[in-house]
mmCIF file of C-alpha atoms in Angstrom:
data_model
loop_
_atom_site.group_PDB
_atom_site.id
_atom_site.type_symbol
_atom_site.label_atom_id
_atom_site.label_comp_id
_atom_site.label_asym_id
_atom_site.label_seq_id
_atom_site.Cartn_x
_atom_site.Cartn_y
_atom_site.Cartn_z
ATOM 1 C CA MET A 1 43.778 149.669 36.772
ATOM 2 C CA ALA A 2 43.626 151.827 33.678
ATOM 3 C CA GLU A 3 45.783 150.579 30.814
ATOM 4 C CA TYR A 4 47.934 153.220 29.171
ATOM 5 C CA GLN A 5 49.299 152.971 25.642
ATOM 6 C CA THR A 6 53.017 153.848 25.647
ATOM 7 C CA PRO A 7 54.403 153.895 22.079
ATOM 8 C CA GLN A 8 57.015 156.554 22.936
ATOM 9 C CA LEU A 9 58.280 154.691 25.995
ATOM 10 C CA ASP A 10 58.309 151.410 24.085
ATOM 11 C CA GLU A 11 61.069 152.846 21.891
ATOM 12 C CA LEU A 12 63.300 153.060 24.968
ATOM 13 C CA GLU A 13 63.117 149.288 25.401
ATOM 14 C CA LYS A 14 64.728 148.614 22.019
ATOM 15 C CA GLY A 15 68.423 147.843 21.713
ATOM 16 C CA PRO A 16 70.857 145.768 23.781
ATOM 17 C CA TRP A 17 70.829 147.786 27.000
ATOM 18 C CA PRO A 18 68.633 147.417 30.106
ATOM 19 C CA SER A 19 65.719 149.847 30.165
ATOM 20 C CA PHE A 20 64.097 151.640 33.079
ATOM 21 C CA VAL A 21 60.836 151.414 31.119
ATOM 22 C CA SER A 22 60.918 147.621 31.299
ATOM 23 C CA GLU A 23 61.416 147.813 35.056
ATOM 24 C CA ILE A 24 58.493 150.209 35.503
ATOM 25 C CA LYS A 25 56.294 147.920 33.420
ATOM 26 C CA LYS A 26 57.180 144.971 35.660
ATOM 27 C CA ALA A 27 56.247 146.985 38.746
ATOM 28 C CA ALA A 28 53.057 148.220 37.051
ATOM 29 C CA GLU A 29 51.687 144.665 36.966
ATOM 30 C CA THR A 30 50.940 144.946 40.693
ATOM 31 C CA SER A 31 51.458 148.654 41.528
ATOM 32 C CA PRO A 32 48.849 151.267 40.539
ATOM 33 C CA MET A 33 51.413 154.033 41.156
ATOM 34 C CA ALA A 34 53.921 152.500 38.744
ATOM 35 C CA ASN A 35 51.094 152.100 36.223
ATOM 36 C CA GLY A 36 50.124 155.766 36.571
ATOM 37 C CA LEU A 37 53.759 156.722 36.193
ATOM 38 C CA LEU A 38 53.856 155.024 32.787
ATOM 39 C CA GLY A 39 50.862 157.069 31.668
ATOM 40 C CA GLN A 40 52.309 160.381 32.808
ATOM 41 C CA LEU A 41 55.779 159.674 31.380
ATOM 42 C CA GLU A 42 54.243 158.819 28.011
ATOM 43 C CA ARG A 43 52.388 162.148 28.083
ATOM 44 C CA SER A 44 55.628 163.959 28.929
ATOM 45 C CA TYR A 45 57.430 162.387 25.971
ATOM 46 C CA GLN A 46 54.559 163.307 23.649
ATOM 47 C CA GLU A 47 54.295 166.922 24.830
ATOM 48 C CA LYS A 48 58.012 167.389 25.648
ATOM 49 C CA ILE A 49 56.994 168.823 29.015
ATOM 50 C CA GLY A 50 57.882 167.557 32.493
ATOM 51 C CA HIS A 51 54.665 167.365 34.470
ATOM 52 C CA TRP A 52 56.172 167.166 37.966
ATOM 53 C CA LYS A 53 55.875 170.117 40.281
ATOM 54 C CA HIS A 54 57.614 170.612 43.599
ATOM 55 C CA GLY A 55 55.132 170.487 46.415
ATOM 56 C CA GLY A 56 56.975 172.593 48.973
ATOM 57 C CA ILE A 57 58.101 171.135 52.281
ATOM 58 C CA VAL A 58 56.871 167.645 53.041
ATOM 59 C CA GLY A 59 58.484 165.189 55.444
ATOM 60 C CA VAL A 60 58.261 163.221 58.665
ATOM 61 C CA MET A 61 57.837 164.649 62.146
ATOM 62 C CA GLY A 62 61.029 166.154 63.558
ATOM 63 C CA TYR A 63 63.034 165.925 60.318
ATOM 64 C CA GLY A 64 63.635 168.687 57.808
ATOM 65 C CA GLY A 65 65.314 166.469 55.216
ATOM 66 C CA GLY A 66 65.103 163.000 53.739
ATOM 67 C CA VAL A 67 61.846 163.394 51.817
ATOM 68 C CA ILE A 68 61.633 165.178 48.465
ATOM 69 C CA GLY A 69 58.125 166.438 47.829
ATOM 70 C CA ARG A 70 56.774 165.842 44.343
ATOM 71 C CA TYR A 71 53.289 166.269 42.882
ATOM 72 C CA SER A 72 51.868 165.837 39.411
ATOM 73 C CA ASP A 73 50.186 168.722 37.596
ATOM 74 C CA LEU A 74 48.133 166.048 35.797
ATOM 75 C CA GLY A 75 46.633 164.662 38.988
ATOM 76 C CA GLU A 76 43.133 164.465 37.496
ATOM 77 C CA ASP A 77 44.336 162.501 34.480
ATOM 78 C CA PHE A 78 46.684 160.265 36.464
ATOM 79 C CA PRO A 79 45.351 160.137 40.036
ATOM 80 C CA GLU A 80 47.696 157.279 40.973
ATOM 81 C CA VAL A 81 50.662 159.706 40.865
ATOM 82 C CA ALA A 82 48.981 162.877 42.097
ATOM 83 C CA HIS A 83 51.440 162.504 44.999
ATOM 84 C CA PHE A 84 54.804 160.959 44.100
ATOM 85 C CA HIS A 85 57.240 161.794 46.914
ATOM 86 C CA THR A 86 60.787 160.441 46.940
ATOM 87 C CA ILE A 87 62.353 159.130 50.154
ATOM 88 C CA ARG A 88 66.107 158.972 50.670
ATOM 89 C CA ILE A 89 67.321 156.266 53.037
ATOM 90 C CA ASN A 90 70.738 156.279 54.651
ATOM 91 C CA GLN A 91 72.651 153.395 53.068
ATOM 92 C CA PRO A 92 75.078 151.219 55.044
ATOM 93 C CA ALA A 93 78.729 152.211 54.643
ATOM 94 C CA GLY A 94 80.174 150.611 51.536
ATOM 95 C CA TRP A 95 76.688 149.438 50.430
ATOM 96 C CA PHE A 96 76.907 146.108 52.207
ATOM 97 C CA TYR A 97 73.534 144.406 52.711
ATOM 98 C CA THR A 98 72.192 141.072 53.785
ATOM 99 C CA SER A 99 69.479 139.583 51.574
ATOM 100 C CA GLU A 100 67.159 139.740 54.587
ATOM 101 C CA LYS A 101 67.558 143.509 54.887
ATOM 102 C CA LEU A 102 66.987 144.008 51.160
ATOM 103 C CA ARG A 103 63.783 141.981 51.349
ATOM 104 C CA THR A 104 62.668 144.045 54.350
ATOM 105 C CA LEU A 105 63.190 147.268 52.405
ATOM 106 C CA CYS A 106 61.291 145.931 49.397
ATOM 107 C CA ASP A 107 58.409 144.708 51.568
ATOM 108 C CA ILE A 108 58.046 148.137 53.202
ATOM 109 C CA TRP A 109 58.082 149.896 49.876
ATOM 110 C CA GLU A 110 55.656 147.581 48.118
ATOM 111 C CA ALA A 111 53.216 148.026 51.003
ATOM 112 C CA HIS A 112 53.399 151.831 51.134
ATOM 113 C CA GLY A 113 54.801 153.087 47.816
ATOM 114 C CA SER A 114 55.227 152.430 44.130
ATOM 115 C CA GLY A 115 57.672 149.552 44.565
ATOM 116 C CA LEU A 116 60.212 151.414 42.397
ATOM 117 C CA THR A 117 63.687 151.936 43.849
ATOM 118 C CA ASN A 118 66.985 153.450 42.762
ATOM 119 C CA MET A 119 69.996 151.556 44.117
ATOM 120 C CA HIS A 120 71.570 154.059 44.578
ATOM 121 C CA GLY A 121 71.172 157.810 44.177
ATOM 122 C CA SER A 122 74.153 159.975 43.212
ATOM 123 C CA THR A 123 74.613 160.936 46.868
ATOM 124 C CA GLY A 124 74.688 157.244 47.763
ATOM 125 C CA ASP A 125 71.283 156.839 49.384
ATOM 126 C CA ILE A 126 68.794 154.079 48.816
ATOM 127 C CA VAL A 127 66.037 155.906 46.922
ATOM 128 C CA PHE A 128 62.348 155.026 47.216
ATOM 129 C CA LEU A 129 60.543 156.566 44.238
ATOM 130 C CA GLY A 130 56.921 157.533 44.674
ATOM 131 C CA THR A 131 54.562 157.542 47.645
ATOM 132 C CA ARG A 132 51.678 159.573 49.042
ATOM 133 C CA THR A 133 51.890 162.084 51.877
ATOM 134 C CA ASP A 134 49.764 159.967 54.238
ATOM 135 C CA GLN A 135 52.206 157.058 53.846
ATOM 136 C CA LEU A 136 55.345 158.918 54.961
ATOM 137 C CA GLU A 137 54.976 158.345 58.694
ATOM 138 C CA PRO A 138 54.117 154.609 58.390
ATOM 139 C CA ILE A 139 57.137 154.129 56.105
ATOM 140 C CA PHE A 140 59.427 155.984 58.504
ATOM 141 C CA SER A 141 58.152 153.958 61.456
ATOM 142 C CA LYS A 142 58.832 150.649 59.725
ATOM 143 C CA LEU A 143 62.241 151.774 58.474
ATOM 144 C CA THR A 144 63.236 152.763 61.991
ATOM 145 C CA LYS A 145 62.173 149.378 63.377
ATOM 146 C CA ALA A 146 64.252 147.702 60.657
ATOM 147 C CA GLY A 147 67.343 149.704 61.658
ATOM 148 C CA PHE A 148 67.326 152.286 58.849
ATOM 149 C CA ASP A 149 67.234 156.085 59.002
ATOM 150 C CA LEU A 150 66.463 158.747 56.432
ATOM 151 C CA GLY A 151 69.265 160.341 54.462
ATOM 152 C CA GLY A 152 69.918 164.002 53.763
ATOM 153 C CA SER A 153 68.148 166.375 51.394
ATOM 154 C CA GLY A 154 67.959 170.139 51.172
ATOM 155 C CA SER A 155 70.540 172.519 52.636
ATOM 156 C CA ASP A 156 72.134 170.097 55.059
ATOM 157 C CA VAL A 157 74.835 167.460 55.351
ATOM 158 C CA ARG A 158 74.015 164.947 52.650
ATOM 159 C CA THR A 159 74.308 161.266 53.448
ATOM 160 C CA PRO A 160 78.046 160.451 53.775
ATOM 161 C CA SER A 161 79.140 157.678 51.429
ATOM 162 C CA CYS A 162 82.302 155.688 50.808
ATOM 163 C CA CYS A 163 83.922 152.967 48.756
ATOM 164 C CA VAL A 164 84.183 149.407 50.082
ATOM 165 C CA GLY A 165 87.560 150.341 51.597
ATOM 166 C CA PRO A 166 89.513 147.740 53.580
ATOM 167 C CA ALA A 167 86.518 145.397 53.588
ATOM 168 C CA ARG A 168 87.359 144.223 50.069
ATOM 169 C CA CYS A 169 90.107 146.414 48.586
ATOM 170 C CA GLU A 170 93.826 145.925 49.149
ATOM 171 C CA TRP A 171 94.612 149.501 48.064
ATOM 172 C CA ALA A 172 92.619 151.174 50.861
ATOM 173 C CA CYS A 173 94.892 153.562 52.755
ATOM 174 C CA TYR A 174 92.467 154.159 55.639
ATOM 175 C CA ASP A 175 89.251 152.683 56.998
ATOM 176 C CA THR A 176 86.602 154.405 54.891
ATOM 177 C CA LEU A 177 83.783 152.454 56.528
ATOM 178 C CA LYS A 178 84.761 153.549 60.032
ATOM 179 C CA VAL A 179 85.090 157.219 59.039
ATOM 180 C CA THR A 180 81.766 157.185 57.189
ATOM 181 C CA ARG A 181 79.909 155.709 60.144
ATOM 182 C CA LYS A 182 81.577 158.153 62.552
ATOM 183 C CA LEU A 183 80.618 161.219 60.487
ATOM 184 C CA THR A 184 77.104 159.879 59.912
ATOM 185 C CA MET A 185 76.432 159.226 63.596
ATOM 186 C CA ASP A 186 78.095 162.385 64.943
ATOM 187 C CA TYR A 187 76.387 164.746 62.508
ATOM 188 C CA GLN A 188 72.800 163.513 62.865
ATOM 189 C CA ASP A 189 71.433 166.975 63.571
ATOM 190 C CA GLU A 190 73.213 168.496 60.567
ATOM 191 C CA LEU A 191 72.011 165.583 58.432
ATOM 192 C CA HIS A 192 68.322 165.803 59.292
ATOM 193 C CA ARG A 193 67.694 169.503 59.943
ATOM 194 C CA PRO A 194 68.752 171.810 57.085
ATOM 195 C CA ALA A 195 70.485 174.925 58.413
ATOM 196 C CA PHE A 196 73.277 175.548 55.863
ATOM 197 C CA PRO A 197 73.419 177.954 52.910
ATOM 198 C CA TYR A 198 73.268 174.875 50.685
ATOM 199 C CA LYS A 199 74.152 171.165 50.638
ATOM 200 C CA PHE A 200 77.425 169.762 52.024
ATOM 201 C CA LYS A 201 78.665 166.339 50.925
ATOM 202 C CA PHE A 202 81.283 164.061 52.486
ATOM 203 C CA LYS A 203 82.633 161.268 50.300
ATOM 204 C CA MET A 204 85.335 158.851 51.422
ATOM 205 C CA SER A 205 87.626 157.058 48.947
ATOM 206 C CA GLY A 206 90.213 154.651 50.274
ATOM 207 C CA CYS A 207 92.807 155.356 47.580
ATOM 208 C CA PRO A 208 93.456 157.766 44.683
ATOM 209 C CA ASN A 209 91.398 155.601 42.313
ATOM 210 C CA ASP A 210 88.500 157.454 43.991
ATOM 211 C CA CYS A 211 85.812 154.858 43.286
ATOM 212 C CA VAL A 212 83.041 157.096 44.701
ATOM 213 C CA ALA A 213 84.085 160.032 42.464
ATOM 214 C CA SER A 214 84.506 162.274 45.496
ATOM 215 C CA ILE A 215 86.853 164.697 43.750
ATOM 216 C CA ALA A 216 84.096 165.603 41.284
ATOM 217 C CA ARG A 217 81.061 165.634 43.605
ATOM 218 C CA ALA A 218 81.952 166.127 47.264
ATOM 219 C CA ASP A 219 82.262 169.399 49.143
ATOM 220 C CA MET A 220 84.794 167.530 51.285
ATOM 221 C CA SER A 221 86.674 164.665 49.639
ATOM 222 C CA ILE A 222 88.665 162.361 51.930
ATOM 223 C CA ILE A 223 90.942 160.366 49.636
ATOM 224 C CA GLY A 224 93.398 157.756 50.877
ATOM 225 C CA THR A 225 97.061 158.202 50.001
ATOM 226 C CA TRP A 226 100.569 157.352 51.205
ATOM 227 C CA ARG A 227 103.687 159.463 51.774
ATOM 228 C CA ASP A 228 106.510 156.945 51.538
ATOM 229 C CA ASN A 229 107.711 155.018 48.481
ATOM 230 C CA ILE A 230 105.661 152.784 46.219
ATOM 231 C CA LYS A 231 106.477 149.172 47.028
ATOM 232 C CA ILE A 232 108.069 147.337 44.077
ATOM 233 C CA ASP A 233 108.455 143.626 43.454
ATOM 234 C CA GLN A 234 111.085 143.683 40.693
ATOM 235 C CA GLY A 235 110.616 139.984 39.946
ATOM 236 C CA ALA A 236 106.884 140.518 39.366
ATOM 237 C CA VAL A 237 107.654 143.521 37.132
ATOM 238 C CA ARG A 238 109.910 141.376 34.953
ATOM 239 C CA GLU A 239 107.191 138.724 34.826
ATOM 240 C CA TYR A 240 104.687 141.287 33.494
ATOM 241 C CA VAL A 241 107.153 142.274 30.767
ATOM 242 C CA ALA A 242 107.857 138.630 29.918
ATOM 243 C CA ASN A 243 104.105 138.048 29.551
ATOM 244 C CA GLY A 244 103.754 140.819 26.969
ATOM 245 C CA LEU A 245 103.362 144.103 28.887
ATOM 246 C CA ASN A 246 104.871 146.970 26.881
ATOM 247 C CA MET A 247 106.534 148.846 29.731
ATOM 248 C CA ASP A 248 107.182 152.018 27.721
ATOM 249 C CA ASP A 249 103.788 152.337 26.035
ATOM 250 C CA ASP A 250 101.582 151.041 28.850
ATOM 251 C CA VAL A 251 103.344 152.402 31.938
ATOM 252 C CA ILE A 252 106.332 154.765 31.518
ATOM 253 C CA ASP A 253 104.848 157.039 28.834
ATOM 254 C CA ARG A 254 101.518 157.235 30.675
ATOM 255 C CA CYS A 255 103.028 158.530 33.919
ATOM 256 C CA PRO A 256 101.823 162.155 34.209
ATOM 257 C CA THR A 257 105.057 163.389 35.838
ATOM 258 C CA LYS A 258 107.454 161.050 33.973
ATOM 259 C CA CYS A 259 108.860 159.863 37.289
ATOM 260 C CA MET A 260 109.512 156.265 36.192
ATOM 261 C CA LYS A 261 112.389 154.614 34.302
ATOM 262 C CA TRP A 262 112.753 151.059 33.003
ATOM 263 C CA SER A 263 116.240 149.746 32.327
ATOM 264 C CA GLY A 264 115.038 146.524 30.756
ATOM 265 C CA ASP A 265 115.618 144.720 34.025
ATOM 266 C CA THR A 266 114.751 147.144 36.856
ATOM 267 C CA LEU A 267 111.946 149.654 37.386
ATOM 268 C CA ALA A 268 112.999 152.894 39.129
ATOM 269 C CA ILE A 269 110.519 155.411 40.544
ATOM 270 C CA ASP A 270 111.339 158.975 41.596
ATOM 271 C CA ASN A 271 108.805 159.004 44.435
ATOM 272 C CA SER A 272 109.402 162.696 45.183
ATOM 273 C CA ASN A 273 107.720 163.501 41.852
ATOM 274 C CA CYS A 274 104.978 160.868 42.066
ATOM 275 C CA VAL A 275 101.468 162.387 42.189
ATOM 276 C CA ARG A 276 99.782 159.136 43.313
ATOM 277 C CA CYS A 277 97.699 158.760 40.152
ATOM 278 C CA MET A 278 97.648 154.954 40.679
ATOM 279 C CA HIS A 279 98.024 154.171 36.960
ATOM 280 C CA CYS A 280 101.159 152.070 37.315
ATOM 281 C CA ILE A 281 99.700 150.217 40.297
ATOM 282 C CA ASN A 282 96.470 149.521 38.409
ATOM 283 C CA VAL A 283 98.413 148.124 35.436
ATOM 284 C CA MET A 284 100.799 145.976 37.509
ATOM 285 C CA THR A 285 98.736 145.029 40.534
ATOM 286 C CA LYS A 286 100.999 142.111 41.467
ATOM 287 C CA ALA A 287 104.202 144.133 41.174
ATOM 288 C CA LEU A 288 103.411 147.545 42.696
ATOM 289 C CA ALA A 289 101.510 148.658 45.801
ATOM 290 C CA PRO A 290 100.987 151.834 47.853
ATOM 291 C CA GLY A 291 103.564 152.509 50.536
ATOM 292 C CA ASP A 292 103.132 151.616 54.201
ATOM 293 C CA ASP A 293 102.878 155.169 55.623
ATOM 294 C CA ARG A 294 99.218 155.581 54.765
ATOM 295 C CA GLY A 295 96.647 158.267 55.520
ATOM 296 C CA ALA A 296 94.391 160.616 53.582
ATOM 297 C CA THR A 297 94.359 163.851 51.624
ATOM 298 C CA ILE A 298 91.523 166.257 52.467
ATOM 299 C CA LEU A 299 90.119 168.186 49.508
ATOM 300 C CA LEU A 300 87.404 170.820 49.415
ATOM 301 C CA GLY A 301 84.989 172.401 47.006
ATOM 302 C CA ALA A 302 83.657 170.062 44.294
ATOM 303 C CA LYS A 303 80.208 170.533 42.798
ATOM 304 C CA ALA A 304 78.111 169.885 39.697
ATOM 305 C CA PRO A 305 77.353 172.674 37.169
ATOM 306 C CA ILE A 306 74.224 174.170 38.701
ATOM 307 C CA VAL A 307 74.931 177.814 39.604
ATOM 308 C CA GLU A 308 78.555 178.688 38.830
ATOM 309 C CA GLY A 309 79.625 175.675 36.759
ATOM 310 C CA ALA A 310 81.330 172.404 37.637
ATOM 311 C CA MET A 311 84.288 172.395 40.024
ATOM 312 C CA LEU A 312 86.743 169.736 41.172
ATOM 313 C CA SER A 313 87.932 169.551 44.769
ATOM 314 C CA SER A 314 91.210 171.277 45.646
ATOM 315 C CA VAL A 315 93.685 170.153 48.293
ATOM 316 C CA LEU A 316 93.111 171.537 51.774
ATOM 317 C CA ILE A 317 95.301 169.182 53.839
ATOM 318 C CA PRO A 318 97.927 167.231 51.854
ATOM 319 C CA PHE A 319 98.260 164.391 54.376
ATOM 320 C CA ILE A 320 96.575 163.413 57.596
ATOM 321 C CA LYS A 321 96.457 160.233 59.624
ATOM 322 C CA ILE A 322 92.779 159.494 60.070
ATOM 323 C CA ASP A 323 92.287 155.992 61.473
ATOM 324 C CA GLU A 324 92.680 156.931 65.140
ATOM 325 C CA GLU A 325 89.864 158.572 67.118
ATOM 326 C CA GLU A 326 91.932 161.633 68.103
ATOM 327 C CA GLU A 327 92.945 162.244 64.498
ATOM 328 C CA LEU A 328 89.356 162.052 63.320
ATOM 329 C CA GLU A 329 88.274 164.471 66.044
ATOM 330 C CA SER A 330 90.841 167.012 64.815
ATOM 331 C CA LEU A 331 89.368 166.700 61.321
ATOM 332 C CA LYS A 332 85.891 167.288 62.711
ATOM 333 C CA GLU A 333 87.124 170.453 64.428
ATOM 334 C CA LEU A 334 88.326 171.735 61.049
ATOM 335 C CA VAL A 335 84.993 170.812 59.429
ATOM 336 C CA GLU A 336 83.101 172.775 62.056
ATOM 337 C CA GLU A 337 85.362 175.814 61.585
ATOM 338 C CA ILE A 338 84.490 175.696 57.882
ATOM 339 C CA TRP A 339 80.786 175.359 58.612
ATOM 340 C CA ASP A 340 80.806 178.264 61.085
ATOM 341 C CA LEU A 341 82.402 180.565 58.520
ATOM 342 C CA TRP A 342 80.297 179.378 55.595
ATOM 343 C CA CYS A 343 77.029 179.611 57.534
ATOM 344 C CA GLU A 344 77.901 183.133 58.705
ATOM 345 C CA GLU A 345 79.122 184.544 55.379
ATOM 346 C CA GLY A 346 77.782 182.246 52.643
ATOM 347 C CA LYS A 347 74.983 183.226 50.301
ATOM 348 C CA SER A 348 71.847 181.176 49.790
ATOM 349 C CA ARG A 349 72.517 178.195 47.465
ATOM 350 C CA GLU A 350 76.245 178.902 47.510
ATOM 351 C CA ARG A 351 78.371 175.761 47.863
ATOM 352 C CA VAL A 352 81.617 175.856 49.848
ATOM 353 C CA GLY A 353 83.725 175.835 46.668
ATOM 354 C CA GLU A 354 81.851 178.829 45.278
ATOM 355 C CA PHE A 355 82.199 180.598 48.620
ATOM 356 C CA ILE A 356 85.985 180.125 48.541
ATOM 357 C CA GLN A 357 86.107 181.484 44.992
ATOM 358 C CA ARG A 358 84.151 184.554 46.054
ATOM 359 C CA VAL A 359 86.086 185.468 49.207
ATOM 360 C CA GLY A 360 89.478 184.245 48.036
ATOM 361 C CA LEU A 361 91.495 181.283 49.264
ATOM 362 C CA GLY A 362 93.807 183.484 51.372
ATOM 363 C CA ASN A 363 90.931 185.030 53.297
ATOM 364 C CA PHE A 364 89.271 181.645 53.693
ATOM 365 C CA LEU A 365 92.396 179.986 55.115
ATOM 366 C CA ASP A 366 92.996 182.893 57.469
ATOM 367 C CA ALA A 367 89.426 182.637 58.784
ATOM 368 C CA ILE A 368 89.590 178.878 59.487
ATOM 369 C CA GLY A 369 93.115 179.012 60.916
ATOM 370 C CA LEU A 370 95.120 177.101 58.284
ATOM 371 C CA GLU A 371 98.465 178.110 56.810
ATOM 372 C CA PRO A 372 98.694 178.255 52.999
ATOM 373 C CA LEU A 373 100.630 175.425 51.369
ATOM 374 C CA PRO A 374 101.881 174.882 47.797
ATOM 375 C CA GLU A 375 99.632 171.822 47.466
ATOM 376 C CA MET A 376 96.587 174.101 47.745
ATOM 377 C CA VAL A 377 97.363 175.763 44.395
ATOM 378 C CA ALA A 378 94.844 174.393 41.919
ATOM 379 C CA HIS A 379 96.794 175.665 38.904
ATOM 380 C CA PRO A 380 99.706 178.083 38.301
ATOM 381 C CA ARG A 381 99.143 181.798 38.795
ATOM 382 C CA GLU A 382 97.854 183.732 35.814
ATOM 383 C CA ASN A 383 99.999 186.785 36.601
ATOM 384 C CA PRO A 384 103.518 187.207 38.043
ATOM 385 C CA TYR A 385 102.647 189.464 40.987
ATOM 386 C CA ILE A 386 103.066 188.107 44.497
ATOM 387 C CA PHE A 387 102.228 190.138 47.587
ATOM 388 C CA PHE A 388 103.602 189.465 51.049
ATOM 389 C CA GLU A 389 101.884 190.452 54.276
ATOM 390 C CA GLN A 390 104.334 191.676 56.896
ATOM 391 C CA ASP A 391 103.657 190.496 60.431
ATOM 392 C CA ASP A 392 103.418 192.992 63.285
ATOM 393 C CA GLU A 393 106.434 191.316 64.909
ATOM 394 C CA ASP A 394 108.535 191.978 61.816
ATOM 395 C CA GLU A 395 107.479 195.628 61.842
ATOM 396 C CA ASP A 396 108.481 195.934 65.525
ATOM 397 C CA GLU A 397 111.901 194.447 64.752
ATOM 398 C CA ASP A 398 112.407 196.926 61.930
ATOM 399 C CA GLU A 399 111.566 199.848 64.232
ATOM 400 C CA ASN A 400 113.969 198.585 66.927
ATOM 401 C CA GLU A 401 116.797 198.386 64.415
#
């Protein structure tokens, strides 16, 4: 293998933090592709130019997504990375692996690719970084035999992902793992064959802590919540205070709706004004807990700042029970209503949130058959004018009078 001098990249290994350069160098000891990658990256840092070019559509037979085509425009100088395709692999729900499965993945990738992985991509997938076109089918064949499938890429359903949920977290308000698997298995066609105006992401968080950051990244966020009162162990609260917790500074004054009061002996919560921010529960984990009437809030429309700027999800359904099969089927019916409308009226590369902004929330809700609710208001109105639509039945009553 050619040896490349990398003075620019070497700078990124200095300091106390782990460096991706060090990891590439380790892989380069046995992988020609990783070695070529070092050479091209060094050139990019010197010239301040990215030398990757998109190679059009490349993938495995029968799938339209899962493989991201990438070629180098310095293929003659660095032939090892003339092809450097990325493969997205559908991760298990909650990112639970056995060591055997991880070794299987690494063996496949070392045999057919660069050996470099990203655990995990921002969508949640296992990411295999760098292989040649002629290796795609052998990789896919071995992955399938090992029980893995490709994830989503392009204008399709991206790989659904979730937090660890009830498997390891006491705050989970619904079974995120079950919902993730259900959506993944039921929407295989939408996951593998891009047919949408743009990408659509599901992300499942078991509680409002939102450990998968769904509210900032997912077109549909499914966030666990509860609709009864926060459970309080007053004895445990007093123990926290006795051990040095400053109730006013650390809890009461940090409540966004000021719905809590501390008498010096008893903590009182006005649950009707609680917005489920989880701060008090996170501070006093032994004293407070979510209520028992648990379910999920469905939010819609988050995205990163690519076309129209960053957006956070807004509430679509304030509360829904989601653990039972029938309840999940009703959610899927709503999802498909949204897809039908968006696919019919959406513009190319227009995310669902941008589509709602363009057509207006009222028109959107009317088209998918939902009634407007106060919880759907993202922020107060910017003008005082409110318009009411009079139903035909009301008009008939007026005429009869």
